[in-house]
């Protein structure tokens, strides 16, 4: 079995943002030479998440609105805000998840037509967000 590892480095410019990383993941899958297997997409961050969904500008704002509503940034009920004003982002990362796994078939990332892959920033702007991509298979 082949294991190919690479990473994507991006910056974010808003507190809440969805950054489409689909093309860069697909380039890594292509470079890996893996024909059939899986691709792990993992963000080593406690205040961001990886999600897959449609890249449509209205929907992107809808998702971000719902993330804010759900995680309640600035809420006085979050204990972590006493030491670091980003409890909402930790909660979002914990619950939405910092990784997704996709099949790779015939050398291509398997995803739905309306499924792009995004880094979900919840504590930006950040000058450096890293996404690890591990492609495994044969
Ligand atoms: Zn924190």
mmCIF file of N, CA, C and O and ligand atoms in Angstrom, residues 47 80 83-87 90 123 126, ligand 1:
data_model
loop_
_atom_site.group_PDB
_atom_site.id
_atom_site.type_symbol
_atom_site.label_atom_id
_atom_site.label_comp_id
_atom_site.label_asym_id
_atom_site.label_seq_id
_atom_site.Cartn_x
_atom_site.Cartn_y
_atom_site.Cartn_z
ATOM 1 N N UNK A 47 -9.669 25.186 16.525
ATOM 2 C CA UNK A 47 -10.693 26.223 16.351
ATOM 3 C C UNK A 47 -11.142 26.322 14.891
ATOM 4 O O UNK A 47 -11.647 27.347 14.456
ATOM 5 N N UNK A 80 -14.375 29.139 28.879
ATOM 6 C CA UNK A 80 -13.086 29.342 28.205
ATOM 7 C C UNK A 80 -12.881 30.809 27.814
ATOM 8 O O UNK A 80 -11.737 31.256 27.683
ATOM 9 N N UNK A 83 -10.343 33.032 29.709
ATOM 10 C CA UNK A 83 -8.900 33.035 29.431
ATOM 11 C C UNK A 83 -8.570 33.278 27.960
ATOM 12 O O UNK A 83 -7.461 33.650 27.618
ATOM 13 N N UNK A 84 -9.536 33.056 27.070
ATOM 14 C CA UNK A 84 -9.263 33.136 25.633
ATOM 15 C C UNK A 84 -10.631 33.290 24.961
ATOM 16 O O UNK A 84 -11.465 32.422 25.096
ATOM 17 N N UNK A 85 -10.838 34.376 24.267
ATOM 18 C CA UNK A 85 -12.187 34.700 23.796
ATOM 19 C C UNK A 85 -12.595 33.919 22.540
ATOM 20 O O UNK A 85 -13.009 34.511 21.545
ATOM 21 N N UNK A 86 -12.457 32.599 22.596
ATOM 22 C CA UNK A 86 -12.801 31.830 21.401
ATOM 23 C C UNK A 86 -13.417 30.459 21.711
ATOM 24 O O UNK A 86 -13.267 29.523 20.929
ATOM 25 N N UNK A 87 -14.120 30.387 22.829
ATOM 26 C CA UNK A 87 -14.759 29.113 23.198
ATOM 27 C C UNK A 87 -15.653 28.605 22.063
ATOM 28 O O UNK A 87 -15.673 27.401 21.764
ATOM 29 N N UNK A 90 -13.706 26.589 19.541
ATOM 30 C CA UNK A 90 -13.321 25.262 20.043
ATOM 31 C C UNK A 90 -14.530 24.320 19.997
ATOM 32 O O UNK A 90 -14.404 23.150 19.614
ATOM 33 N N UNK A 123 -12.171 31.173 13.981
ATOM 34 C CA UNK A 123 -11.422 32.082 14.864
ATOM 35 C C UNK A 123 -10.364 32.848 14.078
ATOM 36 O O UNK A 123 -9.225 32.973 14.495
ATOM 37 N N UNK A 126 -6.454 34.299 10.426
ATOM 38 C CA UNK A 126 -5.224 33.592 10.791
ATOM 39 C C UNK A 126 -4.274 33.621 9.598
ATOM 40 O O UNK A 126 -4.690 33.362 8.465
HETATM 41 ZN ZN1 LIG B 1 -8.979 29.076 23.023
#
